[in-house]
Each structure stands twice: as C-alpha cells, then as structure tokens.
C-alpha atoms as a printed R data frame, in Angstrom:
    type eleno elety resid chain resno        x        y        z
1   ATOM     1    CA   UNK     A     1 -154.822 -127.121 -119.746
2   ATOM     2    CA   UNK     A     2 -153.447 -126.791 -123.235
3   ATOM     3    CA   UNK     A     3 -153.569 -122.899 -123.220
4   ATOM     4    CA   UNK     A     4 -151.610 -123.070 -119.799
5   ATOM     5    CA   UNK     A     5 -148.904 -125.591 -121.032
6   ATOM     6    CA   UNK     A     6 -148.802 -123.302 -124.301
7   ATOM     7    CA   UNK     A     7 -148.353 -120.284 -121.864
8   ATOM     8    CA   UNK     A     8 -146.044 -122.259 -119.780
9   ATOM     9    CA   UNK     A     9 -143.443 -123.384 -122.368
10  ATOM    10    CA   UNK     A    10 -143.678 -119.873 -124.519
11  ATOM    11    CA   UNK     A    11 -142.742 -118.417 -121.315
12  ATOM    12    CA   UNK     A    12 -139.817 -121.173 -120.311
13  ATOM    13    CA   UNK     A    13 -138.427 -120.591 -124.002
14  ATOM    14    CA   UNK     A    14 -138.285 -116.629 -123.700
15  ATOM    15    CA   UNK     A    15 -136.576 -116.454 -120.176
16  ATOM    16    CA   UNK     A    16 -133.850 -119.295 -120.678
17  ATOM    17    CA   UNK     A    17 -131.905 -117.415 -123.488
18  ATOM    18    CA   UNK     A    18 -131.578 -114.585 -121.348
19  ATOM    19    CA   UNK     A    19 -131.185 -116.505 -117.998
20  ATOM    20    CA   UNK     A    20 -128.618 -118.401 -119.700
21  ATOM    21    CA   UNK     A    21 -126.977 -115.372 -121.239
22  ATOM    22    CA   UNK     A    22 -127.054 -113.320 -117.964
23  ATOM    23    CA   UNK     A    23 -125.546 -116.437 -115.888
24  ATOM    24    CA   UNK     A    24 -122.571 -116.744 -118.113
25  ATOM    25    CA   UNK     A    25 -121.956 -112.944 -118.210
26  ATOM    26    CA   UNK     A    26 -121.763 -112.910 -114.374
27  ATOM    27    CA   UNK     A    27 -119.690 -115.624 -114.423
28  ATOM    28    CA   UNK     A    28 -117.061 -114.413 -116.696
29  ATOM    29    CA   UNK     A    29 -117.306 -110.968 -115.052
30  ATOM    30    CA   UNK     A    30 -117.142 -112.677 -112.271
31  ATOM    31    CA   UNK     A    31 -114.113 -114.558 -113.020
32  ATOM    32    CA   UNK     A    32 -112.409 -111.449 -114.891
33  ATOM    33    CA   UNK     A    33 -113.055 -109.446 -111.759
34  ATOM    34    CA   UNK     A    34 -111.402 -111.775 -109.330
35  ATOM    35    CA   UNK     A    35 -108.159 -112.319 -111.782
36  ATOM    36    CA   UNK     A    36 -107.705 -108.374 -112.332
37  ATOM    37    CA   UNK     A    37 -108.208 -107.778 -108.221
38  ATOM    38    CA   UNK     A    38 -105.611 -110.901 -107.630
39  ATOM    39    CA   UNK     A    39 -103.135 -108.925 -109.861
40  ATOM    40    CA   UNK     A    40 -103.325 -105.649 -108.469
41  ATOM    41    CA   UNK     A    41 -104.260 -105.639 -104.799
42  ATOM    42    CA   UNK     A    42 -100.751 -105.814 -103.344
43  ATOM    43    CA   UNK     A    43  -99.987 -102.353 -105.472
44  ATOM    44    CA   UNK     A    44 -103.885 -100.491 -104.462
45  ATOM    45    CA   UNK     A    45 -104.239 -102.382 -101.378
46  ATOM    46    CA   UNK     A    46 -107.908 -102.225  -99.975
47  ATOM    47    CA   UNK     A    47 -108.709  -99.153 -101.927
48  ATOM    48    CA   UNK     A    48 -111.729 -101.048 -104.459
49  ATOM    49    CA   UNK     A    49 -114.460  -99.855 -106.941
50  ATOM    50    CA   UNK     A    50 -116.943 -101.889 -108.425
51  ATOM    51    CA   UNK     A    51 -115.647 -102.781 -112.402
52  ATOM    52    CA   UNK     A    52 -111.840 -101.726 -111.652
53  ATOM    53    CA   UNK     A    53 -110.328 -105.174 -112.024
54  ATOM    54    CA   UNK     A    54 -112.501 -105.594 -115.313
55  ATOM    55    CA   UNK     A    55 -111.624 -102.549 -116.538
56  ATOM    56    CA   UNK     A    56 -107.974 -102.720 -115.976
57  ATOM    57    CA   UNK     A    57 -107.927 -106.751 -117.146
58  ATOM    58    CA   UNK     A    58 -109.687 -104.624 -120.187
59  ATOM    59    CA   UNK     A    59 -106.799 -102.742 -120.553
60  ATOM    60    CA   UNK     A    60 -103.796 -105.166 -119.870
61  ATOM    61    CA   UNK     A    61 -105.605 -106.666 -122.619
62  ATOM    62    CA   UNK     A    62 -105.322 -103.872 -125.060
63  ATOM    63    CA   UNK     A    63 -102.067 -103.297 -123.671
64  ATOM    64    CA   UNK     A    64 -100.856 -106.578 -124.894
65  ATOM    65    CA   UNK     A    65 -102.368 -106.356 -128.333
66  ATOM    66    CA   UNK     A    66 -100.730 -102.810 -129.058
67  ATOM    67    CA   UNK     A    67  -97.575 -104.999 -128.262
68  ATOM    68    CA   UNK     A    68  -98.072 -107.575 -130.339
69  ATOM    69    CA   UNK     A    69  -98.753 -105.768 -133.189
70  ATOM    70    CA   UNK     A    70  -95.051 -104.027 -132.768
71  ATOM    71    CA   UNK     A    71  -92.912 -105.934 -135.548
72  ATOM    72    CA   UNK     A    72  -89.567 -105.894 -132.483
73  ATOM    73    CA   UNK     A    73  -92.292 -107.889 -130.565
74  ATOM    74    CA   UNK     A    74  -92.354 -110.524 -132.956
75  ATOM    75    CA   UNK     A    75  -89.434 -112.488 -132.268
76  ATOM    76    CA   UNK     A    76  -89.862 -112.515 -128.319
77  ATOM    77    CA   UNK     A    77  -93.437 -113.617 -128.939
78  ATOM    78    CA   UNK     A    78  -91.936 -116.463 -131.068
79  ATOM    79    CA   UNK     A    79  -89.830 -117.420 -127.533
80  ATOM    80    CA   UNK     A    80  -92.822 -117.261 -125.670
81  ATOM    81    CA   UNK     A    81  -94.866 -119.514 -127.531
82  ATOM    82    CA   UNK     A    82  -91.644 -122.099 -127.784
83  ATOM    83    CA   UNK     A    83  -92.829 -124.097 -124.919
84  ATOM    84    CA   UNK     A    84  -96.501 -124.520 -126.659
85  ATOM    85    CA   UNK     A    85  -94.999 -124.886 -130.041
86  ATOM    86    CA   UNK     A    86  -92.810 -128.238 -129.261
87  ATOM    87    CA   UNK     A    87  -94.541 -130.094 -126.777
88  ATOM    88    CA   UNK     A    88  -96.395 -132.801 -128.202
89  ATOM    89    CA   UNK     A    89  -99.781 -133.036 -126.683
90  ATOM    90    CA   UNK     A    90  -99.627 -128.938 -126.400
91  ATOM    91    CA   UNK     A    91  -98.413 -128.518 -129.369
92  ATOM    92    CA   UNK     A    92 -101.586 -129.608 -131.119
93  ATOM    93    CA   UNK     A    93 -103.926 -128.214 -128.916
94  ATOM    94    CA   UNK     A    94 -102.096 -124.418 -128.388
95  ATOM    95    CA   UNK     A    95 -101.941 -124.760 -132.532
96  ATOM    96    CA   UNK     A    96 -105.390 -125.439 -132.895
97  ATOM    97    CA   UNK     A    97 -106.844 -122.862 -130.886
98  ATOM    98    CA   UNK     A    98 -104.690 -120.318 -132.471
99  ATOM    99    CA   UNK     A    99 -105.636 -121.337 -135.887
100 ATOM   100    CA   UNK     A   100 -109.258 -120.771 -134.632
101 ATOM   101    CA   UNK     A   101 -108.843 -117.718 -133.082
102 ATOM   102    CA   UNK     A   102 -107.311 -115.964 -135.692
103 ATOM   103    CA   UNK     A   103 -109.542 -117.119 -137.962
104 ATOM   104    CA   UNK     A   104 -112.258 -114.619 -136.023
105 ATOM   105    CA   UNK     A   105 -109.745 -111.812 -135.531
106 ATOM   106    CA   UNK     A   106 -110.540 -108.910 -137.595
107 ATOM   107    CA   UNK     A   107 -109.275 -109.914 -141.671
108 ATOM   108    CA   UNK     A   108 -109.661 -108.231 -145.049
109 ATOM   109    CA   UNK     A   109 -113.105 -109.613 -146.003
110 ATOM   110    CA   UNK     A   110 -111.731 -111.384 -149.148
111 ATOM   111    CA   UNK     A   111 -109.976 -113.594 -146.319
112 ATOM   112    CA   UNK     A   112 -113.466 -114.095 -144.632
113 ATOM   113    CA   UNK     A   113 -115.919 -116.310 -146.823
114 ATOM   114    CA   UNK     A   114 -119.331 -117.650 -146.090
115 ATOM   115    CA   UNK     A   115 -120.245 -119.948 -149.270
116 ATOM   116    CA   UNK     A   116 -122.874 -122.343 -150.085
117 ATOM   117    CA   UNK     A   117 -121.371 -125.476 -151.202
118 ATOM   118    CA   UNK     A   118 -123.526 -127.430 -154.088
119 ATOM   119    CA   UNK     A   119 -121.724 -130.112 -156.062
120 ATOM   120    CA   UNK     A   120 -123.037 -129.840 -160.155
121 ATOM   121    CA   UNK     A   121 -126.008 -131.869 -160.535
122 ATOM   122    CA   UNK     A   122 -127.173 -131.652 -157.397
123 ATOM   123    CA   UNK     A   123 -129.919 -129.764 -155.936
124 ATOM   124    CA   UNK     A   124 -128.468 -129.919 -152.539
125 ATOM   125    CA   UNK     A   125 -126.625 -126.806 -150.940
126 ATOM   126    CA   UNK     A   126 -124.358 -126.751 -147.343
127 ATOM   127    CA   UNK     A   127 -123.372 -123.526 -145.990
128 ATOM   128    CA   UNK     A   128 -119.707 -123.638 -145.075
129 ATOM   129    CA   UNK     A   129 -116.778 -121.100 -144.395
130 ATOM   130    CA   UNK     A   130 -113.610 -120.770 -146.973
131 ATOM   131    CA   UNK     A   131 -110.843 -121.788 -144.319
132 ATOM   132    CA   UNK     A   132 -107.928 -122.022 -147.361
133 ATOM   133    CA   UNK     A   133 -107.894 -120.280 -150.856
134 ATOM   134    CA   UNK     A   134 -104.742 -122.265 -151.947
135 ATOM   135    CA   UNK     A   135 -103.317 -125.258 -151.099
136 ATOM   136    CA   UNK     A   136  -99.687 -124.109 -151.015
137 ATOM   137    CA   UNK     A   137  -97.929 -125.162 -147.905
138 ATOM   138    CA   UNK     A   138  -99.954 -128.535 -146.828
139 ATOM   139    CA   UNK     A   139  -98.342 -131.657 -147.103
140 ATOM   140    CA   UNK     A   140  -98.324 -134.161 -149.918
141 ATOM   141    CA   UNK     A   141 -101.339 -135.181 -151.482
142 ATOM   142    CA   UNK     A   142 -102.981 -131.760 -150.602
143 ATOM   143    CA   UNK     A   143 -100.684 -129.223 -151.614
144 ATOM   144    CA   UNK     A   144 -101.121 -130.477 -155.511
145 ATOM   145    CA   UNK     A   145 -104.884 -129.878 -155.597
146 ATOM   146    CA   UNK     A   146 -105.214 -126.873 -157.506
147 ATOM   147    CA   UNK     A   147 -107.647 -124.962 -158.073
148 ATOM   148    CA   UNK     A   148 -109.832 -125.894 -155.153
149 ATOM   149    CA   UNK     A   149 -110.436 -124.364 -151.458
150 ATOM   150    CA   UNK     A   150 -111.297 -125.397 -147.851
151 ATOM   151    CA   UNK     A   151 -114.384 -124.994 -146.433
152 ATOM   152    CA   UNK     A   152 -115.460 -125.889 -143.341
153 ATOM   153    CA   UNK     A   153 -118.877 -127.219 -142.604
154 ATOM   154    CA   UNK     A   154 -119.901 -126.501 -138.788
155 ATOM   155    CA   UNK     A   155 -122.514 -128.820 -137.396
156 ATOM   156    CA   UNK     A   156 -125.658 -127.604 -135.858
157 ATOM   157    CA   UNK     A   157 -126.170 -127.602 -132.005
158 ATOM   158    CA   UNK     A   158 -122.506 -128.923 -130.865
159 ATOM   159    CA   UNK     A   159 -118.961 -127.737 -131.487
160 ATOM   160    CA   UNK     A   160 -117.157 -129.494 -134.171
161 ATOM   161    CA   UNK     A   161 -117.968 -129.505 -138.112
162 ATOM   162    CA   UNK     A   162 -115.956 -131.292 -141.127
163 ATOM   163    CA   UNK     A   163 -113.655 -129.718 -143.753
164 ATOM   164    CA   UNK     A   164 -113.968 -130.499 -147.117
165 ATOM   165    CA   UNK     A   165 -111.547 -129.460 -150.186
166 ATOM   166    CA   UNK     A   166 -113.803 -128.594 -153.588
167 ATOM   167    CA   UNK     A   167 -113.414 -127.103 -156.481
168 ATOM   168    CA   UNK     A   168 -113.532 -123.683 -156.391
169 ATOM   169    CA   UNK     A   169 -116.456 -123.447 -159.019
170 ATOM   170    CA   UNK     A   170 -118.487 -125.513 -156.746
171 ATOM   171    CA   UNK     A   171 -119.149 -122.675 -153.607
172 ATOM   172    CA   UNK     A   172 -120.657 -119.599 -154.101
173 ATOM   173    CA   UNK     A   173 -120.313 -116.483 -151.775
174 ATOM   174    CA   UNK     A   174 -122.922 -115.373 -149.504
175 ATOM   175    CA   UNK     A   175 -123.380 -111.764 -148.559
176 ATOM   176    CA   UNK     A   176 -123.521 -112.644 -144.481
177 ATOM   177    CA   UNK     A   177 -120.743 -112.504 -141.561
178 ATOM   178    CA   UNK     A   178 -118.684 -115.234 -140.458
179 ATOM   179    CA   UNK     A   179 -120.012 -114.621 -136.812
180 ATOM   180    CA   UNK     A   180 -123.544 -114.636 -138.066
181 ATOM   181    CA   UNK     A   181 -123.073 -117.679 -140.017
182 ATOM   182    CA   UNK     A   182 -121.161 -119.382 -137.308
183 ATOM   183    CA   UNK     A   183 -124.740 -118.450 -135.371
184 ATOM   184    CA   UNK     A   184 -127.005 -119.464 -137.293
185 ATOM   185    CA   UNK     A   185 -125.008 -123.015 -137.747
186 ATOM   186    CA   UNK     A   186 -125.147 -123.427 -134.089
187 ATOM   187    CA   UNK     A   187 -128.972 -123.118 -133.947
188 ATOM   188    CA   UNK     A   188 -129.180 -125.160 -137.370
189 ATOM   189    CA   UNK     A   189 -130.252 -122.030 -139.094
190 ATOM   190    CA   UNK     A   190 -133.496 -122.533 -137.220
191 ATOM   191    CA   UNK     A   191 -136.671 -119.884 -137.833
192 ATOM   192    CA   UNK     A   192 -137.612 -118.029 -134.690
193 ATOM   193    CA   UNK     A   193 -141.080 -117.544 -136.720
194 ATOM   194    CA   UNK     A   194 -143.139 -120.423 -137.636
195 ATOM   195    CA   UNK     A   195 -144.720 -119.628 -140.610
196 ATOM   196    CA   UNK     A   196 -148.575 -120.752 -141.061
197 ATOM   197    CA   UNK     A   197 -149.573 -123.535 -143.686
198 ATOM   198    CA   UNK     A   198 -151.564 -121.960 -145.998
199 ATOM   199    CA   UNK     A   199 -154.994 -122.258 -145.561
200 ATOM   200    CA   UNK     A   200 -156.678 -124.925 -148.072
C-alpha cells in the first residue's frame, strides 16, 4: 500500500503541472479566439479557420506596439490614458499595473537586477529585484536617501512581496533573469530533486 500511494502521488504531482498549464492555455486561447472572431465577423462574415482570430488579435497586438513606439503617438497615448490617470480608485490601480508591466518589458540589462540582499554581519541572504537605482523623483523622506536602491522581495507561493530601500553596498548581483527569478520565488526556490542524506 505504500508503493501504490508512492506511485499514486508521483503520478498526481507529474500530471497537475501540465493539466494545469494546458487548462489555462485553452482558456486564454479560448478567450483570445472569441474576442478576435467578435471583432472581425461582421467584415469576413461566416468565412472561419481554426487560429484566425488568435492570429489576427496577434497582430492587432503588434500593430499597436509598432504605434506606440512612434514618438507622434506619444501625446495621443497621453489622452488616452487621461481617464485612468485622474480617477481616483483607477488611478492607482491602472498606475500600478503599468509600473509592473513595464518593469517585464524588454530593458537594457543594467535596468534589470536580480541581487541577493545580506545586511553586514549577517549570515542571512534574500533574493530580491533592484526596482530603483536612485531615489530622485520620490517624495520627501525618500528622495534624500542617497546612495541606496529598491529592491523588491517577492514572497513565495502568492502574489505580493515587500520593498525595501538599502544601501547599495549591501546587494550583490546575481547572474540569473528577472523571469527566472520571479519563478523560482513563486515556488520558494524549491528543488525538484531531493537530494539523499548521506549515508552514515
């Protein structure tokens, strides 16, 4: 009965991930598909091939980036985001999830820092990311620490984290990708080995 619950759970952990995975892919796809095909079936009418709405939401997408990056586009994107930009409640949350965003959109890697925070004296060490290299342009009380950076701590298994400011000299840069840190925090940099005690 061990052996079989041993089987049983070995087998449970190996098909979730990818039930999981596949279940949220079709739903996104899914979703995608039905948004594109909303969009365009009064102009094709019943004329339909499987991936057409994803691949032209794919391309409305692009579309709108290429525009975006256009410096003319700038100030009609600025009237555009007006409405999110003022509102109170919106305001915060629009802000928020632009800040995040762009965080993950493609940077110079100098911009993009995974660092392991360790205050002197102190054996322990908390990956984080550099979120701020300077304090210019926060309010009062922050904007006058100098020398010192942001660095957000994510929390393991859940969304949400703390940011702490530090002295610079206290981080130190690790060679790995914000996405693959921002993975490994999620599964609290968890080994998908066990390794074996050694043998005594």
């Amino acid at each position: 009965m061990n052996r079989l619950y041993q089987y049983f759970f070995r087998g449970l952990i190996t098909f979730l991930p990818v039930a999981l995975t596949v279940y949220v892919l079709v739903l996104f796809v899914t979703w995608t598909e039905r948004l594109a095909m909303s969009m365009i079936r009064p102009v094709i009418g019943d004329f339909y091939l499987p991936g057409l709405g994803i691949a032209i939401g794919a391309l409305m997408i692009l579309a709108l980036g290429a525009l975006v990056s256009q410096r003319f586009t700038g100030r009609l994107l600025s009237w555009v985001e007006l409405p999110f930009t003022n509102l109170p409640v919106v305001k915060s949350i629009y802000s928020s999830l632009k800040n995040f965003a762009d965080y993950f959109a493609p940077h110079p890697e100098s911009a993009q820092q995974v660092v392991l925070l360790r205050m002197p004296g102190n054996e322990l060490g908390i990956a984080g990311l550099v979120t701020r290299q300077s304090m210019a342009g926060l309010p009062a009380g922050l904007a006058e620490l100098e020398d010192q950076v942001a660095v957000y701590l994510p929390m393991g298994y859940m969304i949400g984290g703390y940011t702490v400011f530090v002295p610079r000299a206290w981080v130190t840069q690790v060679d790995m990708s914000v996405e693959e840190a921002m993975r490994m925090a999620l599964i609290a940099y968890m080994s998908s080995n066990r390794v074996k005690p050694d043998a005594r």
